[in-house]
XYZ file of C-alpha atoms in Angstrom:
693
model
C 7.814 39.606 63.814
C 6.108 42.865 62.649
C 2.656 43.544 64.096
C 0.969 43.259 60.686
C 2.499 39.834 60.111
C 1.491 38.678 63.599
C -2.068 39.812 62.926
C -2.107 38.013 59.570
C -0.893 34.796 61.197
C -3.392 35.024 64.028
C -6.327 35.803 61.753
C -5.510 33.283 59.027
C -7.817 30.328 58.557
C -7.131 27.110 56.696
C -9.748 25.214 54.718
C -10.200 22.818 51.840
C -8.874 24.032 48.480
C -11.839 24.633 46.172
C -10.197 26.395 43.268
C -10.161 23.471 40.814
C -7.190 21.176 40.098
C -4.628 20.897 42.873
C -1.829 23.338 41.934
C 0.674 21.248 43.918
C -0.236 17.938 42.263
C 2.473 16.418 40.038
C 1.807 16.480 36.299
C -0.087 13.526 34.898
C 2.151 10.617 33.832
C 1.179 9.851 30.247
C 3.524 6.901 29.698
C 1.114 4.198 30.809
C -1.820 5.853 29.046
C -0.039 6.265 25.718
C 1.243 2.706 25.829
C -2.246 1.323 26.501
C -3.826 3.556 23.849
C -1.160 2.525 21.343
C -1.793 -1.158 22.024
C -5.531 -0.710 21.476
C -4.948 1.264 18.279
C -2.735 -1.519 16.969
C -5.491 -3.985 17.858
C -7.821 -2.083 15.544
C -9.439 0.514 17.807
C -9.705 4.100 16.639
C -7.618 6.514 18.749
C -10.868 8.049 20.035
C -12.155 4.675 21.181
C -8.756 3.661 22.553
C -8.626 6.855 24.650
C -12.121 6.216 25.985
C -11.309 2.586 26.763
C -8.246 3.590 28.780
C -10.232 6.184 30.708
C -12.819 3.487 31.370
C -10.308 0.926 32.621
C -7.991 3.334 34.410
C -4.356 2.590 35.098
C -2.445 0.439 37.532
C -2.822 3.007 40.331
C -5.671 5.077 38.933
C -9.353 4.043 39.049
C -11.191 4.536 35.791
C -14.695 5.506 34.762
C -15.899 1.930 35.125
C -14.900 1.944 38.794
C -16.755 5.207 39.371
C -19.777 3.838 37.498
C -19.699 0.732 39.693
C -19.736 2.884 42.808
C -22.621 4.925 41.404
C -24.572 1.726 40.707
C -23.854 0.415 44.217
C -25.053 3.683 45.771
C -28.249 3.555 43.696
C -28.872 -0.061 44.640
C -28.328 0.800 48.305
C -31.008 3.515 48.156
C -33.617 1.288 46.539
C -32.910 -1.775 48.681
C -32.692 0.098 51.993
C -35.854 2.227 51.890
C -39.588 1.968 51.353
C -42.241 4.643 50.835
C -44.617 4.195 53.776
C -42.710 6.404 56.215
C -45.296 9.157 56.376
C -48.218 6.730 56.628
C -46.390 4.827 59.344
C -45.706 8.036 61.288
C -49.346 9.106 60.924
C -50.524 5.727 62.236
C -48.153 5.942 65.207
C -49.462 9.396 66.130
C -53.042 8.212 65.662
C -52.497 5.135 67.846
C -50.842 7.316 70.471
C -53.769 9.737 70.457
C -56.410 6.962 70.698
C -54.534 5.174 73.501
C -54.148 8.408 75.513
C -57.857 9.134 75.010
C -58.904 5.660 76.165
C -56.809 6.050 79.314
C -58.399 9.429 80.007
C -61.896 8.034 79.510
C -61.160 5.152 81.880
C -59.832 7.300 84.731
C -62.133 10.353 84.454
C -64.642 9.643 87.217
C -66.498 12.920 86.677
C -67.316 12.126 83.047
C -70.962 11.264 82.363
C -71.322 7.533 81.757
C -73.370 8.101 78.633
C -70.738 10.448 77.169
C -68.034 7.921 78.096
C -69.895 5.104 76.359
C -70.486 7.181 73.213
C -66.816 8.237 73.086
C -65.608 4.669 73.531
C -68.046 3.503 70.849
C -66.687 6.108 68.400
C -63.115 5.064 69.130
C -64.000 1.375 68.782
C -65.623 1.937 65.403
C -62.721 3.870 63.811
C -61.815 2.795 60.283
C -58.628 0.722 59.904
C -57.565 3.234 57.273
C -55.428 5.954 58.910
C -56.744 8.587 56.510
C -60.373 7.658 57.192
C -59.750 7.473 60.934
C -58.182 10.932 60.953
C -61.179 12.269 59.057
C -63.648 10.542 61.405
C -61.939 12.157 64.406
C -61.998 15.654 62.934
C -65.098 16.592 64.985
C -64.356 14.371 67.983
C -64.417 16.083 71.357
C -61.143 15.089 72.971
C -61.073 14.561 76.717
C -57.277 14.121 76.869
C -55.030 17.119 76.167
C -52.209 14.709 75.316
C -54.432 12.888 72.841
C -55.535 16.148 71.166
C -51.902 17.244 70.913
C -50.938 13.977 69.161
C -53.911 14.295 66.810
C -53.049 17.900 65.936
C -49.492 16.790 65.184
C -50.872 14.618 62.377
C -52.205 17.643 60.511
C -49.025 19.603 61.200
C -46.910 16.655 60.052
C -48.852 16.320 56.812
C -48.500 20.023 56.046
C -44.777 19.997 56.715
C -44.285 16.840 54.609
C -46.283 18.263 51.697
C -44.214 21.429 51.737
C -40.970 19.507 52.245
C -41.712 17.625 49.032
C -41.569 20.902 47.094
C -39.126 22.906 49.225
C -36.242 20.921 50.754
C -35.751 21.432 54.488
C -39.234 22.775 55.085
C -40.198 19.901 57.404
C -37.531 20.838 59.939
C -37.962 24.589 59.454
C -41.698 24.461 60.184
C -41.546 22.266 63.268
C -43.628 24.077 65.865
C -44.777 26.610 63.256
C -47.094 29.390 64.359
C -50.147 30.675 62.554
C -48.010 33.558 61.296
C -45.550 31.078 59.787
C -48.387 29.337 57.959
C -49.689 32.645 56.658
C -46.189 33.502 55.362
C -46.069 30.214 53.467
C -49.511 30.778 51.998
C -48.429 34.252 50.855
C -45.220 32.853 49.335
C -47.111 30.180 47.398
C -49.547 32.769 46.048
C -46.744 35.081 44.914
C -44.766 32.150 43.461
C -47.685 30.921 41.373
C -48.317 34.475 40.166
C -44.651 34.789 39.103
C -44.736 31.428 37.292
C -48.008 32.322 35.560
C -46.441 35.553 34.323
C -43.320 33.713 33.151
C -45.376 31.120 31.281
C -47.252 33.917 29.517
C -43.991 35.768 28.802
C -44.917 38.945 30.679
C -42.596 38.602 33.681
C -39.693 40.990 34.235
C -36.400 40.742 36.157
C -37.829 43.236 38.636
C -40.703 40.867 39.411
C -38.211 38.126 40.262
C -36.119 40.492 42.383
C -39.218 41.631 44.309
C -40.251 38.025 44.891
C -36.823 37.062 46.240
C -36.689 40.166 48.419
C -39.926 39.084 50.103
C -39.486 35.299 50.147
C -35.782 34.603 49.598
C -35.513 32.876 52.987
C -37.495 29.950 51.566
C -34.842 29.381 48.842
C -31.419 28.887 50.472
C -29.922 27.684 47.165
C -30.049 31.338 46.016
C -31.377 31.258 42.427
C -30.153 34.200 40.361
C -33.098 34.417 37.961
C -36.507 32.944 37.383
C -35.176 30.111 35.192
C -32.820 28.907 37.924
C -35.713 29.081 40.369
C -37.921 27.016 38.061
C -35.149 24.485 37.398
C -34.651 23.839 41.126
C -38.369 23.628 41.894
C -39.164 21.453 38.866
C -36.385 18.951 39.640
C -37.765 18.437 43.146
C -41.410 18.413 42.055
C -40.611 15.785 39.407
C -38.848 13.689 42.061
C -41.965 13.988 44.245
C -44.112 12.825 41.335
C -41.816 9.861 40.700
C -42.103 8.952 44.358
C -45.895 9.079 44.078
C -45.750 6.932 40.930
C -43.723 4.365 42.861
C -46.339 3.947 45.589
C -49.106 1.395 45.595
C -52.597 2.603 44.726
C -53.614 2.106 48.374
C -50.751 4.307 49.567
C -51.644 7.031 47.067
C -55.310 6.962 48.090
C -54.391 7.207 51.770
C -52.048 10.151 51.229
C -54.530 11.972 48.985
C -57.165 11.689 51.670
C -54.761 12.806 54.401
C -53.421 15.698 52.309
C -56.768 17.475 52.401
C -56.319 17.880 56.149
C -52.746 19.219 55.995
C -52.503 22.162 58.403
C -56.305 21.912 58.488
C -56.252 24.062 55.326
C -57.526 22.806 51.939
C -56.106 26.013 50.414
C -52.584 24.659 50.930
C -53.223 21.660 48.693
C -54.867 23.874 46.092
C -51.787 26.130 45.997
C -49.426 23.165 45.801
C -51.520 21.611 43.027
C -51.340 24.866 41.056
C -47.564 24.981 41.625
C -47.149 21.429 40.297
C -49.201 22.269 37.219
C -47.118 25.375 36.513
C -43.858 23.479 36.891
C -44.958 20.623 34.633
C -45.968 23.031 31.886
C -42.741 25.048 32.205
C -40.404 22.034 32.388
C -42.049 19.177 30.462
C -38.631 17.629 29.829
C -38.260 16.575 33.456
C -39.001 12.940 34.242
C -42.562 13.176 35.544
C -43.534 9.618 34.692
C -40.726 7.493 36.149
C -40.940 5.163 39.111
C -38.739 2.948 41.259
C -39.255 -0.258 43.172
C -38.286 0.442 46.776
C -37.819 -2.839 48.612
C -36.193 -1.893 51.926
C -37.411 -1.802 55.487
C -36.589 1.819 56.355
C -39.661 3.996 55.831
C -39.247 7.327 54.051
C -41.357 10.375 54.709
C -42.619 12.399 51.774
C -39.856 15.004 52.034
C -37.010 12.573 52.679
C -38.354 10.265 49.987
C -38.386 13.108 47.477
C -34.759 13.789 48.387
C -33.924 10.119 47.784
C -35.601 10.258 44.381
C -33.550 13.362 43.588
C -30.453 11.412 44.625
C -31.489 8.589 42.305
C -31.931 11.117 39.474
C -28.439 12.482 40.253
C -27.009 8.975 40.161
C -28.739 8.171 36.861
C -27.338 11.363 35.332
C -23.869 10.510 36.644
C -24.144 7.006 35.179
C -24.929 8.530 31.769
C -22.036 10.974 32.065
C -19.622 8.227 33.110
C -20.758 6.010 30.224
C -19.479 8.646 27.744
C -21.687 6.954 25.159
C -23.156 9.884 23.249
C -21.362 11.649 20.414
C -19.307 14.550 21.679
C -19.253 13.282 25.281
C -16.371 14.692 27.289
C -15.176 14.181 30.823
C -15.519 17.929 31.358
C -19.289 17.313 31.274
C -19.042 15.256 34.472
C -20.881 16.948 37.354
C -18.239 16.879 40.085
C -20.529 18.550 42.624
C -23.137 15.806 42.177
C -20.406 13.174 42.349
C -19.176 14.628 45.637
C -22.713 14.727 47.057
C -23.409 11.126 46.144
C -20.041 9.363 46.567
C -17.897 11.719 48.634
C -14.697 13.652 48.092
C -12.582 10.633 47.096
C -14.731 9.958 44.034
C -14.507 13.576 42.980
C -10.706 13.475 43.305
C -10.570 10.336 41.130
C -12.811 11.911 38.490
C -10.801 15.142 38.462
C -7.596 13.121 37.996
C -9.137 11.451 34.929
C -10.198 14.846 33.570
C -6.658 16.137 33.991
C -5.248 13.027 32.327
C -7.557 13.394 29.338
C -6.660 17.078 29.019
C -2.938 16.289 29.347
C -3.208 13.660 26.603
C -4.922 16.106 24.279
C -2.549 18.965 25.148
C 0.634 16.894 25.026
C 0.734 16.714 21.249
C 0.444 12.923 21.377
C -3.191 12.933 20.253
C -4.659 15.443 17.842
C -8.009 15.878 16.151
C -7.777 15.877 12.368
C -9.725 17.961 9.864
C -12.330 15.188 9.735
C -12.957 15.580 13.474
C -11.352 12.228 14.369
C -8.545 11.807 16.901
C -5.204 10.517 15.634
C -1.949 9.472 17.212
C 0.676 12.040 16.245
C 4.228 11.227 15.128
C 5.312 12.159 18.665
C 3.095 9.430 20.103
C 4.337 6.986 17.475
C 7.937 7.702 18.451
C 7.211 7.183 22.134
C 5.358 3.946 21.470
C 8.059 2.798 19.086
C 10.793 3.443 21.638
C 8.956 1.304 24.166
C 8.678 -1.478 21.596
C 12.385 -1.176 20.794
C 13.241 -1.610 24.452
C 11.186 -4.805 24.489
C 12.909 -6.016 21.344
C 16.318 -5.134 22.779
C 15.666 -7.222 25.883
C 14.483 -10.108 23.740
C 17.511 -9.931 21.468
C 20.039 -9.651 24.271
C 18.468 -12.416 26.298
C 19.186 -10.512 29.484
C 18.366 -7.187 31.109
C 20.762 -4.419 31.993
C 22.473 -3.912 28.609
C 23.957 -0.499 28.086
C 21.743 1.875 26.106
C 24.057 3.141 23.365
C 22.538 6.146 21.596
C 24.327 6.663 18.309
C 21.666 8.196 16.112
C 23.232 9.766 13.055
C 26.709 8.264 13.504
C 28.590 7.726 10.269
C 29.478 4.124 11.037
C 31.127 1.706 13.476
C 34.320 2.832 15.255
C 37.492 1.452 13.664
C 39.737 2.035 16.743
C 41.960 4.604 15.030
C 41.825 8.392 15.166
C 42.853 11.226 12.857
C 43.180 15.001 12.809
C 39.891 16.867 12.714
C 38.845 18.387 9.398
C 36.137 20.896 8.673
C 32.746 19.117 8.393
C 33.682 16.132 10.567
C 30.883 14.994 12.940
C 32.677 12.036 14.542
C 33.266 12.092 18.330
C 36.536 13.509 19.672
C 39.367 11.289 20.821
C 39.685 13.214 24.089
C 42.863 11.492 25.259
C 44.757 12.177 22.011
C 43.435 15.761 21.859
C 44.661 16.674 25.367
C 47.982 14.887 24.788
C 48.524 16.936 21.601
C 47.827 20.168 23.494
C 50.235 19.303 26.338
C 52.941 18.206 23.902
C 52.610 21.448 21.942
C 52.933 23.665 25.037
C 55.487 21.566 26.972
C 58.463 23.767 26.040
C 56.691 27.070 26.446
C 57.517 27.359 30.162
C 53.941 27.936 31.331
C 53.556 28.760 35.052
C 52.325 26.054 37.420
C 48.572 25.753 37.627
C 47.974 27.045 34.095
C 45.019 25.619 32.201
C 45.482 23.418 29.153
C 44.614 25.423 26.035
C 43.312 23.406 23.088
C 43.725 24.703 19.559
C 42.082 23.413 16.411
C 45.245 21.619 15.352
C 45.235 19.567 18.579
C 41.864 17.969 17.943
C 41.656 14.365 16.821
C 38.430 12.492 16.063
C 37.653 8.795 16.185
C 37.616 7.151 12.798
C 34.492 5.246 11.749
C 34.089 2.677 9.067
C 32.065 3.559 6.034
C 28.440 2.457 6.270
C 26.480 1.389 3.230
C 23.028 2.958 2.939
C 20.162 0.473 2.979
C 16.909 0.610 1.089
C 14.525 -1.473 3.197
C 11.096 -2.799 2.212
C 9.028 -4.437 4.954
C 6.134 -6.391 3.438
C 3.458 -7.333 5.988
C 0.547 -9.654 5.320
C -2.765 -7.875 6.077
C -5.098 -10.669 5.018
C -7.844 -11.612 7.458
C -6.067 -14.792 8.536
C -3.522 -12.596 10.341
C -6.297 -11.207 12.545
C -7.996 -14.584 12.985
C -4.802 -16.180 14.266
C -3.937 -13.293 16.655
C -1.035 -12.110 14.514
C -2.461 -8.671 13.751
C -1.031 -6.781 16.729
C 2.415 -8.488 16.621
C 2.608 -7.536 12.928
C 1.931 -3.883 13.733
C 4.322 -3.887 16.691
C 6.998 -5.272 14.416
C 6.468 -2.583 11.763
C 6.531 0.193 14.362
C 9.643 -1.153 16.075
C 11.569 -1.372 12.799
C 10.297 2.038 11.698
C 11.413 3.607 14.987
C 14.830 1.938 14.840
C 15.557 3.104 11.306
C 14.189 6.637 11.660
C 15.978 7.243 14.967
C 19.267 5.326 14.663
C 19.872 4.475 11.035
C 18.600 7.620 9.424
C 20.556 7.056 6.279
C 18.457 3.989 5.495
C 15.156 4.344 3.670
C 12.249 2.202 4.878
C 9.036 1.570 2.998
C 6.114 -0.240 4.643
C 3.893 -2.279 2.334
C 0.735 -4.032 3.464
C -0.630 -6.769 1.223
C -3.990 -8.467 1.412
C -6.156 -8.876 -1.682
C -3.978 -6.128 -3.097
C -0.952 -4.241 -1.797
C -0.501 -0.664 -0.647
C 2.390 1.522 0.507
C 1.449 2.764 3.972
C 2.668 5.453 6.308
C 3.353 4.081 9.782
C 0.365 5.974 11.246
C -2.007 4.309 8.801
C -0.551 0.845 9.297
C -0.674 1.117 13.084
C -4.311 2.255 12.948
C -5.357 -0.278 10.297
C -8.477 -2.236 11.226
C -8.727 -5.917 10.460
C -11.006 -6.481 7.457
C -12.429 -9.549 5.755
C -9.979 -9.435 2.895
C -9.650 -12.648 0.904
C -6.336 -12.839 -0.820
C -2.589 -12.675 -0.227
C -1.200 -10.583 -3.077
C 2.555 -11.065 -2.682
C 2.988 -10.284 -6.370
C 1.645 -6.732 -5.984
C 3.682 -6.187 -2.794
C 6.892 -7.228 -4.566
C 6.082 -4.895 -7.470
C 5.908 -1.973 -5.012
C 9.070 -3.086 -3.201
C 11.051 -3.319 -6.445
C 9.852 0.142 -7.446
C 11.207 1.378 -4.086
C 14.560 -0.355 -4.707
C 14.875 1.174 -8.187
C 14.407 4.658 -6.759
C 17.553 4.134 -4.639
C 20.110 2.612 -7.054
C 23.047 3.373 -4.764
C 21.561 1.742 -1.671
C 21.640 -1.902 -0.636
C 18.127 -3.405 -1.029
C 16.822 -5.320 2.001
C 13.575 -7.248 1.519
C 11.713 -8.429 4.637
C 8.486 -10.397 4.095
C 6.069 -11.278 6.923
C 3.285 -13.679 5.923
C 1.160 -16.563 7.140
C -0.112 -17.770 3.782
C 0.807 -18.663 0.218
C 0.045 -16.176 -2.584
C -3.604 -16.438 -3.610
C -4.014 -13.267 -5.688
C -2.060 -11.269 -8.225
C -2.406 -8.235 -10.474
C -3.504 -8.808 -14.046
C -1.900 -6.716 -16.817
C -5.002 -4.495 -16.874
C -4.632 -3.761 -13.144
C -7.493 -5.981 -11.988
C -6.970 -8.336 -9.048
C -7.246 -12.076 -9.670
C -8.002 -14.313 -6.671
C -8.175 -18.081 -6.354
C -7.843 -20.626 -3.581
C -6.040 -22.948 -3.557
C -3.255 -20.882 -5.138
C -3.355 -20.752 -8.918
C -0.016 -21.716 -10.548
C -0.188 -18.442 -12.480
C -0.409 -16.469 -9.218
C 2.647 -18.298 -7.887
C 4.498 -17.672 -11.152
C 3.812 -13.939 -10.974
C 5.135 -13.811 -7.393
C 8.245 -15.827 -8.277
C 8.968 -13.565 -11.236
C 8.909 -10.433 -9.076
C 11.011 -12.130 -6.411
C 13.583 -12.914 -9.123
C 13.521 -9.231 -10.079
C 14.287 -8.358 -6.442
C 17.262 -10.722 -6.540
C 18.525 -9.125 -9.758
C 18.313 -5.749 -8.021
C 20.634 -7.184 -5.357
C 18.074 -7.510 -2.573
C 18.866 -9.580 0.475
C 15.583 -11.375 1.232
C 14.292 -12.765 4.509
C 10.932 -14.507 4.894
C 9.225 -14.524 8.282
C 6.848 -17.459 8.215
C 4.018 -17.417 10.759
C 2.185 -20.632 11.523
C 2.949 -24.322 11.188
C 1.305 -25.134 7.859
C 3.633 -27.699 6.159
C 2.602 -26.576 2.675
C 3.447 -22.963 3.467
C 6.769 -24.027 4.999
C 7.761 -25.955 1.848
C 6.686 -23.101 -0.431
C 8.582 -20.379 1.462
C 11.674 -22.575 1.846
C 11.787 -23.084 -1.912
C 11.269 -19.367 -2.572
C 14.074 -18.432 -0.187
C 16.410 -21.017 -1.664
C 15.690 -19.716 -5.160
C 16.951 -16.209 -4.316
C 19.553 -17.143 -1.698
C 17.465 -15.715 1.086
C 16.640 -16.771 4.619
C 13.592 -18.159 6.388
C 12.757 -17.379 9.994
C 9.790 -19.030 11.709
C 9.161 -17.097 14.943
C 6.236 -17.291 17.281
C 3.918 -14.300 16.881
C 5.202 -12.671 20.078
C 8.805 -13.002 18.861
C 8.134 -11.504 15.434
C 9.441 -8.028 16.308
C 12.728 -9.370 17.638
C 13.044 -11.617 14.579
C 12.575 -8.815 12.037
C 14.744 -6.276 13.865
C 17.373 -8.930 14.532
C 17.473 -9.906 10.861
C 17.870 -6.282 9.807
C 20.677 -5.733 12.328
C 22.235 -9.087 11.445
C 22.536 -7.998 7.832
C 24.409 -4.899 8.950
C 26.706 -6.825 11.275
C 27.451 -9.450 8.676
C 28.180 -6.804 6.050
C 30.769 -4.983 8.172
C 32.636 -2.216 6.411
C 31.693 -3.600 3.074
C 28.007 -3.109 3.552
C 25.312 -5.759 3.736
C 25.999 -9.440 3.577
C 23.695 -12.389 3.451
C 22.529 -11.855 6.980
C 23.287 -13.748 10.097
C 20.584 -16.382 9.741
C 20.096 -19.293 7.403
C 16.915 -21.094 6.471
C 16.376 -22.206 10.003
C 17.933 -19.153 11.622
C 15.027 -18.407 13.937
C 13.161 -21.531 14.782
C 10.062 -21.977 16.817
C 12.213 -22.410 19.860
C 12.387 -18.650 20.431
C 15.312 -16.227 20.598
C 18.148 -18.552 21.482
C 19.652 -18.278 17.991
C 20.196 -14.523 18.293
C 23.704 -13.254 19.138
C 23.624 -11.242 22.350
C 25.668 -8.473 20.704
C 22.560 -6.928 19.139
C 21.164 -5.937 22.520
C 23.866 -3.299 22.973
C 22.607 -1.312 20.015
C 19.633 0.003 21.967
């Protein structure tokens, strides 16, 4: 190995990748997400809401935002139930008790001490206030006999100073342990310069040079490394606000005790004056911080002032994360999620889960499956519709075949069914080659040419034969789907949409010569694109206007005079509205005889146009069953009564059955009579349809 390479290997260091998304991670699998989003859209959700709901729930192997929010809530609950706020007071009392006990021992064993002085000292110790703050104050001029006792007492003042500073500057408590007088003077100088800088900033007279000079002198106190005065203020204000929230959360007795003790911090009232000025500056510069909040801390583990302030900052982090994970405000995006805060609070695993969701959301938006329209709303694109439709077709195929494992025969665009014969290829033919006949023709043609052994077979145009296909009659299909509110009330809304999308996908991908029109009919009817029908929300729409739907279907049939009309009607109710000659909608329940007459007249027109009609009756209403049976009998049509979950297989099966029954001659009466698809399920379907998928 060359020396340079050996040096590179020896000097290399490995560490955690921090450059964003893992470059070696596999691309996000969108199949599950698109399927779930499609189902929610068909249930009436907007694509935007459906996307957010999937990100909330997560997938089978991917935790969602709700799981992260639960972990955030658990972490917050742990902090409030584990800790209380008397840590500093408890530590002060322990030091005070230690000092008094050491002093009593010294008084008892000091034989050289004057008895009068001993009695006075013991009397002063016996009369100390039960309040730690008052006791510390009362001992401020006490003449200590025990060096150990004086040391413990002095630690109280040092502790208070370090805690007060640690509230404003994280880590100061540990940094100032055993601080010298020079250290205290450096802190006093820093606080004076800091307040001067903040005063200048508040008055708008500060300069970048002033900030640079301040950091050059005092940068060691700010390990987070602010780059400008605003970053410095943001960091200080966030911690100062947390300290204020901690104070707000204390009892009045605790606040009074700490206020009294604070005046003795480091034995220097000037420190508290400087800190008070700092708090005032920060509140005026960042009034938007939460200065008035509080928490109920119910645990048994006492928190010092500095540690408690850190906990309140953690709680603020967790509250912000909860808001970000809720994604409840307009314009919320997963990119707004603070991954650094999430890592601090919940660890690396939570950050990995959140980043995976961010990548999934980005992949969904970048995949072309979801796009934002000119109105700012997300929509499922035709690409997403095709993917969802293919999944529905697979489900329908399995239902029709009655067994899994059928061969997936892709014959989109084929001219018709194979007849078993073959013929010579002609210019323009698109049928598949008969490979056996083609190679045989080539060998026969060259058999007498005396070609050397091992020569390749050479195929010429005249050798090629193609498989003959039977002529296929073009179909003009109208799918009429009931969109009245009863469909939603009876949980038929999503099966109706799934059915429309499955049939649409089948025709547009495998029977492209057929022309499908989707017509929704409630109080009135409307021709709908598949995207609109799939995204249609359930509305309180009184009326089942079959008359208007048939008018639109017959118009569609007349536009295609050379195609075979196929009329498929999905409904769960009798006609209760119709169009008046002036275009107004008339509604009445129970059905008006005139409304029924209008519907029957248009159905007769469909029959005269040659339409093969199939009714798909949903529900068990006897009156509806009698009405639809009579309508179907009138026009020589069929009635199928599937369960809602079998509706897609029923409609697709009826469409395919018409093609199978028609054979080379086109469309026949369909494979199903008036009872062709009973409530018993799919047992009436021939298994041969499954092979078409």
